[in-house]
Amino acid sequence: MSPQEPARIMVVDDDPDILNIARIALETMGGFTIETCSSGQEAIERVAAFDPDMILLDSMMPEMDGAQTFQALAARHRSDAPAVVFFTGRVGNEDIKMFTGLGAVGVVEKPFDPMSLAGQVRDIWARARA
Amino acid sequence: MYAEPLAYVNVKIERLDGQAAAAGSASITNSYIDYGTLLATKGKDEEERECHRVMQDELRKLVEGCCETLAHQLRDIDRHLRRIEDGEGMHDTLVLALDLTHQIAGLSGTMGFRDVAIAARELERFMRDFETAATLPEGDDLALLRLRFETLRSHGEDATPEASALYHTDLAQFASGRG
């Protein structure tokens, strides 16, 4: 893995169209290796096998929301946890404080621009490692 | 870069098509070419072009699907709002309308329908207050709810696949600029 950017990214969202467009944006245009999950529970079950460098996590999902998924993932990765970025339509200061307070390295606002998503991911990764 | 025996060059050229063969011919004149790199590059380029074609089609299908889904979602939201307006709605009715609006707000902007996304986000915020308070809008609030929905519906009716910039995006152009 290059330390300059995340090679493997897991995208978690309950909307299959968002997963499809994120795959095109990150895999075809960004050159990353992508795994998609349609729920927090599925992400928890598959995270060890995929071993992502970064997880893009929808904040609002039924049953297990982004914050709950994040906490469950963090409990499984005491060290060497993947960097988590929230996908959210809530980007007020309080919301961002809440997400970063959980330990997220960044936030991608929904709706996102598929053409610039890979660049956003790289920027967040670079800032987190600085 | 290295010089190649001419016979060997000819064999290699037979494996190349139009554009690459032309590049090969030009290189023969110069007698220098790294054929290993040329062939490898050609193979990779072809593979990438095919990949971009497939993904471009997939992208267009996603945009088309988004438009179809949007029409259904707007009809369903309208149905839920009518139930609330007719006094038949319950808290769950509002939640159903809110969930649909949230889906529209999240997806439509990503698919290139910015006006739809903005209108959906405003409607979602408006409904969220009532959902949080576990009440249903009445009177002026109900009229405002309808007004915001009609704004969303108006933008939604303009949302055709061809109206999305994403539909016309050249994936190869974006992919070639990654790094």
PDB file of C-alpha atoms in Angstrom:
ATOM      1  CA  MET A   1       0.000   0.000   0.000  1.00  0.00           C
ATOM      2  CA  SER A   2       1.209   3.453  -0.863  1.00  0.00           C
ATOM      3  CA  PRO A   3       1.363   5.646   2.237  1.00  0.00           C
ATOM      4  CA  GLN A   4       0.338   8.549   0.026  1.00  0.00           C
ATOM      5  CA  GLU A   5      -3.216   7.358  -0.482  1.00  0.00           C
ATOM      6  CA  PRO A   6      -5.634   4.658   0.633  1.00  0.00           C
ATOM      7  CA  ALA A   7      -5.504   1.647  -1.690  1.00  0.00           C
ATOM      8  CA  ARG A   8      -8.549  -0.189  -0.385  1.00  0.00           C
ATOM      9  CA  ILE A   9     -11.787   1.583   0.422  1.00  0.00           C
ATOM     10  CA  MET A  10     -14.994   0.116   1.814  1.00  0.00           C
ATOM     11  CA  VAL A  11     -18.167   2.089   1.025  1.00  0.00           C
ATOM     12  CA  VAL A  12     -21.178   1.556   3.290  1.00  0.00           C
ATOM     13  CA  ASP A  13     -24.589   2.938   2.271  1.00  0.00           C
ATOM     14  CA  ASP A  14     -28.137   1.581   2.243  1.00  0.00           C
ATOM     15  CA  ASP A  15     -28.854   3.135  -1.172  1.00  0.00           C
ATOM     16  CA  PRO A  16     -27.690   0.737  -3.938  1.00  0.00           C
ATOM     17  CA  ASP A  17     -27.475   3.577  -6.457  1.00  0.00           C
ATOM     18  CA  ILE A  18     -25.100   5.480  -4.200  1.00  0.00           C
ATOM     19  CA  LEU A  19     -22.947   2.355  -3.908  1.00  0.00           C
ATOM     20  CA  ASN A  20     -22.891   1.946  -7.680  1.00  0.00           C
ATOM     21  CA  ILE A  21     -21.973   5.541  -8.383  1.00  0.00           C
ATOM     22  CA  ALA A  22     -19.351   5.524  -5.625  1.00  0.00           C
ATOM     23  CA  ARG A  23     -17.817   2.403  -7.160  1.00  0.00           C
ATOM     24  CA  ILE A  24     -17.556   4.070 -10.564  1.00  0.00           C
ATOM     25  CA  ALA A  25     -16.174   7.254  -9.030  1.00  0.00           C
ATOM     26  CA  LEU A  26     -13.583   5.563  -6.852  1.00  0.00           C
ATOM     27  CA  GLU A  27     -12.678   2.443  -8.794  1.00  0.00           C
ATOM     28  CA  THR A  28     -12.903   3.494 -12.442  1.00  0.00           C
ATOM     29  CA  MET A  29     -11.971   7.124 -12.040  1.00  0.00           C
ATOM     30  CA  GLY A  30      -9.951   6.965  -8.812  1.00  0.00           C
ATOM     31  CA  GLY A  31      -8.094   3.706  -9.289  1.00  0.00           C
ATOM     32  CA  PHE A  32      -8.875   2.434  -5.778  1.00  0.00           C
ATOM     33  CA  THR A  33      -9.936  -1.097  -4.876  1.00  0.00           C
ATOM     34  CA  ILE A  34     -13.521  -0.907  -3.642  1.00  0.00           C
ATOM     35  CA  GLU A  35     -15.791  -3.085  -1.542  1.00  0.00           C
ATOM     36  CA  THR A  36     -19.413  -2.031  -1.044  1.00  0.00           C
ATOM     37  CA  CYS A  37     -21.742  -2.925   1.822  1.00  0.00           C
ATOM     38  CA  SER A  38     -25.442  -2.100   2.073  1.00  0.00           C
ATOM     39  CA  SER A  39     -25.641  -1.948   5.873  1.00  0.00           C
ATOM     40  CA  GLY A  40     -23.564  -1.387   8.969  1.00  0.00           C
ATOM     41  CA  GLN A  41     -23.987  -5.012   9.937  1.00  0.00           C
ATOM     42  CA  GLU A  42     -22.669  -6.190   6.569  1.00  0.00           C
ATOM     43  CA  ALA A  43     -19.667  -3.875   6.938  1.00  0.00           C
ATOM     44  CA  ILE A  44     -18.857  -5.312  10.356  1.00  0.00           C
ATOM     45  CA  GLU A  45     -19.051  -8.851   8.992  1.00  0.00           C
ATOM     46  CA  ARG A  46     -16.816  -8.144   5.988  1.00  0.00           C
ATOM     47  CA  VAL A  47     -14.322  -5.597   7.254  1.00  0.00           C
ATOM     48  CA  ALA A  48     -11.735  -8.104   8.479  1.00  0.00           C
ATOM     49  CA  ALA A  49     -11.672 -10.019   5.188  1.00  0.00           C
ATOM     50  CA  PHE A  50     -11.397  -6.897   3.033  1.00  0.00           C
ATOM     51  CA  ASP A  51      -9.003  -5.088   5.384  1.00  0.00           C
ATOM     52  CA  PRO A  52      -9.692  -1.542   4.095  1.00  0.00           C
ATOM     53  CA  ASP A  53      -7.425   1.457   4.567  1.00  0.00           C
ATOM     54  CA  MET A  54     -10.482   3.693   4.630  1.00  0.00           C
ATOM     55  CA  ILE A  55     -14.233   3.316   5.165  1.00  0.00           C
ATOM     56  CA  LEU A  56     -16.773   5.732   3.670  1.00  0.00           C
ATOM     57  CA  LEU A  57     -19.755   5.393   5.974  1.00  0.00           C
ATOM     58  CA  ASP A  58     -23.275   6.728   5.420  1.00  0.00           C
ATOM     59  CA  SER A  59     -24.390   8.514   8.569  1.00  0.00           C
ATOM     60  CA  MET A  60     -28.094   7.742   8.187  1.00  0.00           C
ATOM     61  CA  MET A  61     -28.992   4.102   7.649  1.00  0.00           C
ATOM     62  CA  PRO A  62     -31.882   2.062   9.005  1.00  0.00           C
ATOM     63  CA  GLU A  63     -31.315  -0.328  11.920  1.00  0.00           C
ATOM     64  CA  MET A  64     -27.644   0.501  12.504  1.00  0.00           C
ATOM     65  CA  ASP A  65     -26.738   4.092  11.644  1.00  0.00           C
ATOM     66  CA  GLY A  66     -23.271   5.396  10.795  1.00  0.00           C
ATOM     67  CA  ALA A  67     -22.307   6.329  14.345  1.00  0.00           C
ATOM     68  CA  GLN A  68     -23.349   2.932  15.711  1.00  0.00           C
ATOM     69  CA  THR A  69     -21.473   1.172  12.912  1.00  0.00           C
ATOM     70  CA  PHE A  70     -18.414   3.296  13.587  1.00  0.00           C
ATOM     71  CA  GLN A  71     -18.451   2.392  17.288  1.00  0.00           C
ATOM     72  CA  ALA A  72     -18.879  -1.296  16.533  1.00  0.00           C
ATOM     73  CA  LEU A  73     -15.981  -1.173  14.067  1.00  0.00           C
ATOM     74  CA  ALA A  74     -13.795   0.744  16.517  1.00  0.00           C
ATOM     75  CA  ALA A  75     -14.451  -1.843  19.216  1.00  0.00           C
ATOM     76  CA  ARG A  76     -13.099  -4.536  16.873  1.00  0.00           C
ATOM     77  CA  HIS A  77     -10.030  -2.542  15.843  1.00  0.00           C
ATOM     78  CA  ARG A  78      -8.334  -1.351  19.000  1.00  0.00           C
ATOM     79  CA  SER A  79      -5.236  -0.519  16.951  1.00  0.00           C
ATOM     80  CA  ASP A  80      -4.553  -0.106  13.236  1.00  0.00           C
ATOM     81  CA  ALA A  81      -8.189   0.807  12.611  1.00  0.00           C
ATOM     82  CA  PRO A  82      -9.145   1.919   9.110  1.00  0.00           C
ATOM     83  CA  ALA A  83      -9.703   5.646   8.672  1.00  0.00           C
ATOM     84  CA  VAL A  84     -13.425   6.416   8.704  1.00  0.00           C
ATOM     85  CA  VAL A  85     -15.040   9.166   6.627  1.00  0.00           C
ATOM     86  CA  PHE A  86     -18.725   9.938   7.034  1.00  0.00           C
ATOM     87  CA  PHE A  87     -21.021  10.368   4.060  1.00  0.00           C
ATOM     88  CA  THR A  88     -23.690  12.799   5.211  1.00  0.00           C
ATOM     89  CA  GLY A  89     -26.158  15.491   4.298  1.00  0.00           C
ATOM     90  CA  ARG A  90     -25.594  16.976   7.755  1.00  0.00           C
ATOM     91  CA  VAL A  91     -22.562  19.212   7.543  1.00  0.00           C
ATOM     92  CA  GLY A  92     -23.295  21.863  10.168  1.00  0.00           C
ATOM     93  CA  ASN A  93     -20.527  22.681  12.647  1.00  0.00           C
ATOM     94  CA  GLU A  94     -22.190  20.647  15.397  1.00  0.00           C
ATOM     95  CA  ASP A  95     -22.585  17.659  13.094  1.00  0.00           C
ATOM     96  CA  ILE A  96     -18.958  17.795  12.004  1.00  0.00           C
ATOM     97  CA  LYS A  97     -17.887  18.107  15.651  1.00  0.00           C
ATOM     98  CA  MET A  98     -19.941  15.038  16.450  1.00  0.00           C
ATOM     99  CA  PHE A  99     -18.403  13.001  13.618  1.00  0.00           C
ATOM    100  CA  THR A 100     -14.829  14.023  14.381  1.00  0.00           C
ATOM    101  CA  GLY A 101     -15.508  13.523  18.080  1.00  0.00           C
ATOM    102  CA  LEU A 102     -16.263   9.903  17.282  1.00  0.00           C
ATOM    103  CA  GLY A 103     -12.852   9.667  15.610  1.00  0.00           C
ATOM    104  CA  ALA A 104     -13.746  10.164  11.951  1.00  0.00           C
ATOM    105  CA  VAL A 105     -10.949  11.645   9.843  1.00  0.00           C
ATOM    106  CA  GLY A 106     -13.328  13.573   7.615  1.00  0.00           C
ATOM    107  CA  VAL A 107     -16.770  14.176   6.188  1.00  0.00           C
ATOM    108  CA  VAL A 108     -17.961  13.985   2.576  1.00  0.00           C
ATOM    109  CA  GLU A 109     -21.136  15.973   2.024  1.00  0.00           C
ATOM    110  CA  LYS A 110     -24.120  14.379   0.330  1.00  0.00           C
ATOM    111  CA  PRO A 111     -24.941  14.864  -2.396  1.00  0.00           C
ATOM    112  CA  PHE A 112     -21.359  14.381  -3.523  1.00  0.00           C
ATOM    113  CA  ASP A 113     -19.862  15.056  -6.929  1.00  0.00           C
ATOM    114  CA  PRO A 114     -18.777  11.709  -8.412  1.00  0.00           C
ATOM    115  CA  MET A 115     -16.184  13.485 -10.539  1.00  0.00           C
ATOM    116  CA  SER A 116     -14.377  14.894  -7.519  1.00  0.00           C
ATOM    117  CA  LEU A 117     -14.979  12.141  -4.950  1.00  0.00           C
ATOM    118  CA  ALA A 118     -11.624  10.449  -5.507  1.00  0.00           C
ATOM    119  CA  GLY A 119      -9.876  13.789  -5.061  1.00  0.00           C
ATOM    120  CA  GLN A 120     -11.823  14.491  -1.870  1.00  0.00           C
ATOM    121  CA  VAL A 121     -10.825  11.106  -0.493  1.00  0.00           C
ATOM    122  CA  ARG A 122      -7.166  11.744  -1.298  1.00  0.00           C
ATOM    123  CA  ASP A 123      -7.308  15.189   0.344  1.00  0.00           C
ATOM    124  CA  ILE A 124      -8.886  13.814   3.516  1.00  0.00           C
ATOM    125  CA  TRP A 125      -6.311  11.025   3.643  1.00  0.00           C
ATOM    126  CA  ALA A 126      -3.436  13.468   3.198  1.00  0.00           C
ATOM    127  CA  ARG A 127      -4.787  15.783   5.912  1.00  0.00           C
ATOM    128  CA  ALA A 128      -5.284  12.886   8.303  1.00  0.00           C
ATOM    129  CA  ARG A 129      -1.708  11.732   7.819  1.00  0.00           C
ATOM    130  CA  ALA A 130      -0.143  15.188   8.030  1.00  0.00           C
TER     131      ALA A 130
ATOM    132  CA  MET B   1      14.847   2.142 -25.688  1.00  0.00           C
ATOM    133  CA  TYR B   2      16.743  -0.147 -28.000  1.00  0.00           C
ATOM    134  CA  ALA B   3      17.258  -0.886 -31.726  1.00  0.00           C
ATOM    135  CA  GLU B   4      15.339  -3.871 -33.102  1.00  0.00           C
ATOM    136  CA  PRO B   5      16.187  -6.144 -36.084  1.00  0.00           C
ATOM    137  CA  LEU B   6      13.752  -5.205 -38.897  1.00  0.00           C
ATOM    138  CA  ALA B   7      12.283  -8.736 -39.243  1.00  0.00           C
ATOM    139  CA  TYR B   8      11.418  -8.763 -35.591  1.00  0.00           C
ATOM    140  CA  VAL B   9       9.831  -5.335 -35.891  1.00  0.00           C
ATOM    141  CA  ASN B  10       7.560  -6.564 -38.713  1.00  0.00           C
ATOM    142  CA  VAL B  11       6.341  -9.461 -36.650  1.00  0.00           C
ATOM    143  CA  LYS B  12       5.491  -7.098 -33.850  1.00  0.00           C
ATOM    144  CA  ILE B  13       3.648  -4.683 -36.144  1.00  0.00           C
ATOM    145  CA  GLU B  14       1.312  -7.410 -37.331  1.00  0.00           C
ATOM    146  CA  ARG B  15       0.018  -7.574 -33.807  1.00  0.00           C
ATOM    147  CA  LEU B  16      -0.860  -3.931 -33.729  1.00  0.00           C
ATOM    148  CA  ASP B  17      -3.909  -2.259 -35.200  1.00  0.00           C
ATOM    149  CA  GLY B  18      -4.468   1.178 -36.818  1.00  0.00           C
ATOM    150  CA  GLN B  19      -3.195   3.808 -34.446  1.00  0.00           C
ATOM    151  CA  ALA B  20      -0.506   1.737 -32.780  1.00  0.00           C
ATOM    152  CA  ALA B  21       0.720   0.368 -36.125  1.00  0.00           C
ATOM    153  CA  ALA B  22       1.142   3.927 -37.313  1.00  0.00           C
ATOM    154  CA  ALA B  23       3.150   4.687 -34.208  1.00  0.00           C
ATOM    155  CA  GLY B  24       5.230   1.566 -34.887  1.00  0.00           C
ATOM    156  CA  SER B  25       5.915   2.633 -38.489  1.00  0.00           C
ATOM    157  CA  ALA B  26       7.057   6.027 -37.360  1.00  0.00           C
ATOM    158  CA  SER B  27       9.370   4.374 -34.907  1.00  0.00           C
ATOM    159  CA  ILE B  28      10.840   2.074 -37.556  1.00  0.00           C
ATOM    160  CA  THR B  29      11.998   5.140 -39.425  1.00  0.00           C
ATOM    161  CA  ASN B  30      13.839   6.135 -36.323  1.00  0.00           C
ATOM    162  CA  SER B  31      14.942   2.526 -35.755  1.00  0.00           C
ATOM    163  CA  TYR B  32      14.336   2.885 -32.040  1.00  0.00           C
ATOM    164  CA  ILE B  33      11.367   1.707 -30.100  1.00  0.00           C
ATOM    165  CA  ASP B  34      10.658  -0.097 -26.867  1.00  0.00           C
ATOM    166  CA  TYR B  35       8.195  -2.669 -28.218  1.00  0.00           C
ATOM    167  CA  GLY B  36       7.680  -4.322 -24.917  1.00  0.00           C
ATOM    168  CA  THR B  37       6.407  -1.062 -23.525  1.00  0.00           C
ATOM    169  CA  LEU B  38       4.422  -0.268 -26.669  1.00  0.00           C
ATOM    170  CA  LEU B  39       2.617  -3.597 -26.647  1.00  0.00           C
ATOM    171  CA  ALA B  40       2.063  -3.494 -22.927  1.00  0.00           C
ATOM    172  CA  THR B  41       0.746   0.052 -23.199  1.00  0.00           C
ATOM    173  CA  LYS B  42      -1.487  -0.886 -26.113  1.00  0.00           C
ATOM    174  CA  GLY B  43      -2.946  -3.787 -24.162  1.00  0.00           C
ATOM    175  CA  LYS B  44      -3.545  -1.674 -21.106  1.00  0.00           C
ATOM    176  CA  ASP B  45      -5.069   1.156 -23.142  1.00  0.00           C
ATOM    177  CA  GLU B  46      -7.466  -1.210 -24.884  1.00  0.00           C
ATOM    178  CA  GLU B  47      -8.441  -2.761 -21.606  1.00  0.00           C
ATOM    179  CA  GLU B  48      -8.997   0.652 -20.041  1.00  0.00           C
ATOM    180  CA  ARG B  49     -11.006   1.906 -23.008  1.00  0.00           C
ATOM    181  CA  GLU B  50     -13.249  -1.124 -22.801  1.00  0.00           C
ATOM    182  CA  CYS B  51     -13.592  -0.653 -19.059  1.00  0.00           C
ATOM    183  CA  HIS B  52     -14.523   3.009 -19.545  1.00  0.00           C
ATOM    184  CA  ARG B  53     -17.100   2.102 -22.206  1.00  0.00           C
ATOM    185  CA  VAL B  54     -18.718  -0.407 -19.883  1.00  0.00           C
ATOM    186  CA  MET B  55     -18.687   1.984 -16.942  1.00  0.00           C
ATOM    187  CA  GLN B  56     -19.959   4.842 -19.108  1.00  0.00           C
ATOM    188  CA  ASP B  57     -22.958   2.687 -20.052  1.00  0.00           C
ATOM    189  CA  GLU B  58     -23.396   1.750 -16.411  1.00  0.00           C
ATOM    190  CA  LEU B  59     -23.282   5.408 -15.419  1.00  0.00           C
ATOM    191  CA  ARG B  60     -25.970   6.298 -17.969  1.00  0.00           C
ATOM    192  CA  LYS B  61     -28.156   3.460 -16.775  1.00  0.00           C
ATOM    193  CA  LEU B  62     -27.780   4.736 -13.229  1.00  0.00           C
ATOM    194  CA  VAL B  63     -28.861   8.229 -14.269  1.00  0.00           C
ATOM    195  CA  GLU B  64     -31.814   6.816 -16.219  1.00  0.00           C
ATOM    196  CA  GLY B  65     -32.762   4.627 -13.265  1.00  0.00           C
ATOM    197  CA  CYS B  66     -32.523   7.621 -10.943  1.00  0.00           C
ATOM    198  CA  CYS B  67     -35.028   9.531 -13.100  1.00  0.00           C
ATOM    199  CA  GLU B  68     -37.475   6.610 -13.109  1.00  0.00           C
ATOM    200  CA  THR B  69     -37.125   6.108  -9.366  1.00  0.00           C
ATOM    201  CA  LEU B  70     -37.535   9.822  -8.754  1.00  0.00           C
ATOM    202  CA  ALA B  71     -40.896   9.845 -10.551  1.00  0.00           C
ATOM    203  CA  HIS B  72     -42.135   6.973  -8.367  1.00  0.00           C
ATOM    204  CA  GLN B  73     -40.799   8.567  -5.199  1.00  0.00           C
ATOM    205  CA  LEU B  74     -42.529  11.871  -5.969  1.00  0.00           C
ATOM    206  CA  ARG B  75     -45.832  10.091  -6.565  1.00  0.00           C
ATOM    207  CA  ASP B  76     -45.467   8.249  -3.256  1.00  0.00           C
ATOM    208  CA  ILE B  77     -44.603  11.395  -1.322  1.00  0.00           C
ATOM    209  CA  ASP B  78     -47.626  13.128  -2.861  1.00  0.00           C
ATOM    210  CA  ARG B  79     -49.823  10.215  -1.769  1.00  0.00           C
ATOM    211  CA  HIS B  80     -48.498  10.414   1.813  1.00  0.00           C
ATOM    212  CA  LEU B  81     -48.961  14.180   1.946  1.00  0.00           C
ATOM    213  CA  ARG B  82     -52.537  13.873   0.676  1.00  0.00           C
ATOM    214  CA  ARG B  83     -53.300  11.487   3.504  1.00  0.00           C
ATOM    215  CA  ILE B  84     -51.937  14.019   5.991  1.00  0.00           C
ATOM    216  CA  GLU B  85     -53.907  16.825   4.312  1.00  0.00           C
ATOM    217  CA  ASP B  86     -57.075  14.713   4.423  1.00  0.00           C
ATOM    218  CA  GLY B  87     -56.611  14.105   8.131  1.00  0.00           C
ATOM    219  CA  GLU B  88     -55.929  10.413   7.569  1.00  0.00           C
ATOM    220  CA  GLY B  89     -52.202  10.586   8.107  1.00  0.00           C
ATOM    221  CA  MET B  90     -50.389   9.349  11.171  1.00  0.00           C
ATOM    222  CA  HIS B  91     -46.848   9.932  12.374  1.00  0.00           C
ATOM    223  CA  ASP B  92     -45.710   6.942  10.288  1.00  0.00           C
ATOM    224  CA  THR B  93     -47.139   8.603   7.175  1.00  0.00           C
ATOM    225  CA  LEU B  94     -44.879  11.591   7.747  1.00  0.00           C
ATOM    226  CA  VAL B  95     -41.906   9.300   8.387  1.00  0.00           C
ATOM    227  CA  LEU B  96     -42.517   7.484   5.093  1.00  0.00           C
ATOM    228  CA  ALA B  97     -42.627  10.791   3.219  1.00  0.00           C
ATOM    229  CA  LEU B  98     -39.525  11.958   5.071  1.00  0.00           C
ATOM    230  CA  ASP B  99     -37.552   8.799   4.245  1.00  0.00           C
ATOM    231  CA  LEU B 100     -38.376   9.130   0.554  1.00  0.00           C
ATOM    232  CA  THR B 101     -37.411  12.796   0.577  1.00  0.00           C
ATOM    233  CA  HIS B 102     -34.125  11.950   2.308  1.00  0.00           C
ATOM    234  CA  GLN B 103     -33.356   9.380  -0.405  1.00  0.00           C
ATOM    235  CA  ILE B 104     -34.050  11.926  -3.131  1.00  0.00           C
ATOM    236  CA  ALA B 105     -31.882  14.524  -1.419  1.00  0.00           C
ATOM    237  CA  GLY B 106     -28.977  12.091  -1.146  1.00  0.00           C
ATOM    238  CA  LEU B 107     -29.043  10.629  -4.626  1.00  0.00           C
ATOM    239  CA  SER B 108     -30.375  13.258  -7.026  1.00  0.00           C
ATOM    240  CA  GLY B 109     -27.579  15.759  -6.484  1.00  0.00           C
ATOM    241  CA  THR B 110     -24.970  13.059  -6.944  1.00  0.00           C
ATOM    242  CA  MET B 111     -26.673  12.068 -10.192  1.00  0.00           C
ATOM    243  CA  GLY B 112     -26.406  15.615 -11.498  1.00  0.00           C
ATOM    244  CA  PHE B 113     -29.802  17.041 -10.494  1.00  0.00           C
ATOM    245  CA  ARG B 114     -28.730  19.835  -8.192  1.00  0.00           C
ATOM    246  CA  ASP B 115     -32.041  21.728  -8.112  1.00  0.00           C
ATOM    247  CA  VAL B 116     -33.896  18.567  -7.159  1.00  0.00           C
ATOM    248  CA  ALA B 117     -31.407  17.888  -4.363  1.00  0.00           C
ATOM    249  CA  ILE B 118     -31.712  21.410  -2.945  1.00  0.00           C
ATOM    250  CA  ALA B 119     -35.521  21.319  -3.002  1.00  0.00           C
ATOM    251  CA  ALA B 120     -35.519  17.849  -1.436  1.00  0.00           C
ATOM    252  CA  ARG B 121     -33.138  18.931   1.306  1.00  0.00           C
ATOM    253  CA  GLU B 122     -35.377  21.910   2.166  1.00  0.00           C
ATOM    254  CA  LEU B 123     -38.451  19.705   2.285  1.00  0.00           C
ATOM    255  CA  GLU B 124     -36.573  17.153   4.378  1.00  0.00           C
ATOM    256  CA  ARG B 125     -35.510  19.808   6.924  1.00  0.00           C
ATOM    257  CA  PHE B 126     -39.072  21.087   7.151  1.00  0.00           C
ATOM    258  CA  MET B 127     -40.507  17.625   7.772  1.00  0.00           C
ATOM    259  CA  ARG B 128     -37.700  16.652  10.142  1.00  0.00           C
ATOM    260  CA  ASP B 129     -38.864  19.249  12.689  1.00  0.00           C
ATOM    261  CA  PHE B 130     -42.316  17.641  12.833  1.00  0.00           C
ATOM    262  CA  GLU B 131     -40.871  14.148  12.886  1.00  0.00           C
ATOM    263  CA  THR B 132     -38.633  15.074  15.824  1.00  0.00           C
ATOM    264  CA  ALA B 133     -41.537  16.700  17.663  1.00  0.00           C
ATOM    265  CA  ALA B 134     -43.754  13.690  16.842  1.00  0.00           C
ATOM    266  CA  THR B 135     -46.492  15.953  15.494  1.00  0.00           C
ATOM    267  CA  LEU B 136     -48.124  16.492  12.125  1.00  0.00           C
ATOM    268  CA  PRO B 137     -48.152  19.872  10.342  1.00  0.00           C
ATOM    269  CA  GLU B 138     -51.446  21.758  10.356  1.00  0.00           C
ATOM    270  CA  GLY B 139     -52.836  24.985   8.894  1.00  0.00           C
ATOM    271  CA  ASP B 140     -50.139  27.253   7.480  1.00  0.00           C
ATOM    272  CA  ASP B 141     -47.493  24.616   8.102  1.00  0.00           C
ATOM    273  CA  LEU B 142     -49.449  22.138   6.021  1.00  0.00           C
ATOM    274  CA  ALA B 143     -49.748  24.679   3.197  1.00  0.00           C
ATOM    275  CA  LEU B 144     -46.011  25.344   3.435  1.00  0.00           C
ATOM    276  CA  LEU B 145     -45.321  21.631   3.336  1.00  0.00           C
ATOM    277  CA  ARG B 146     -47.375  21.327   0.133  1.00  0.00           C
ATOM    278  CA  LEU B 147     -45.633  24.363  -1.361  1.00  0.00           C
ATOM    279  CA  ARG B 148     -42.186  22.914  -0.710  1.00  0.00           C
ATOM    280  CA  PHE B 149     -43.245  19.591  -2.153  1.00  0.00           C
ATOM    281  CA  GLU B 150     -44.598  21.222  -5.316  1.00  0.00           C
ATOM    282  CA  THR B 151     -41.271  23.005  -5.744  1.00  0.00           C
ATOM    283  CA  LEU B 152     -39.534  19.643  -5.502  1.00  0.00           C
ATOM    284  CA  ARG B 153     -41.988  18.039  -7.906  1.00  0.00           C
ATOM    285  CA  SER B 154     -41.506  20.823 -10.425  1.00  0.00           C
ATOM    286  CA  HIS B 155     -37.732  20.327 -10.425  1.00  0.00           C
ATOM    287  CA  GLY B 156     -38.226  16.567 -10.479  1.00  0.00           C
ATOM    288  CA  GLU B 157     -40.338  16.765 -13.625  1.00  0.00           C
ATOM    289  CA  ASP B 158     -37.476  18.572 -15.372  1.00  0.00           C
ATOM    290  CA  ALA B 159     -35.015  15.861 -14.412  1.00  0.00           C
ATOM    291  CA  THR B 160     -34.408  13.856 -17.578  1.00  0.00           C
ATOM    292  CA  PRO B 161     -31.274  11.758 -18.092  1.00  0.00           C
ATOM    293  CA  GLU B 162     -30.027  14.133 -20.782  1.00  0.00           C
ATOM    294  CA  ALA B 163     -30.366  17.049 -18.363  1.00  0.00           C
ATOM    295  CA  SER B 164     -27.715  15.520 -16.092  1.00  0.00           C
ATOM    296  CA  ALA B 165     -24.116  16.513 -16.759  1.00  0.00           C
ATOM    297  CA  LEU B 166     -23.154  13.100 -15.487  1.00  0.00           C
ATOM    298  CA  TYR B 167     -24.965  11.491 -18.408  1.00  0.00           C
ATOM    299  CA  HIS B 168     -22.553  13.187 -20.811  1.00  0.00           C
ATOM    300  CA  THR B 169     -19.423  12.692 -18.736  1.00  0.00           C
ATOM    301  CA  ASP B 170     -16.408  11.260 -20.506  1.00  0.00           C
ATOM    302  CA  LEU B 171     -15.065   8.791 -17.987  1.00  0.00           C
ATOM    303  CA  ALA B 172     -11.851   8.217 -19.917  1.00  0.00           C
ATOM    304  CA  GLN B 173     -11.043  11.912 -19.681  1.00  0.00           C
ATOM    305  CA  PHE B 174     -11.473  11.937 -15.903  1.00  0.00           C
ATOM    306  CA  ALA B 175      -9.679   8.653 -15.392  1.00  0.00           C
ATOM    307  CA  SER B 176      -6.681   9.798 -17.429  1.00  0.00           C
ATOM    308  CA  GLY B 177      -6.316  12.774 -15.095  1.00  0.00           C
ATOM    309  CA  ARG B 178      -6.205  10.749 -11.893  1.00  0.00           C
ATOM    310  CA  GLY B 179      -3.083  10.477  -9.910  1.00  0.00           C
TER     311      GLY B 179
END
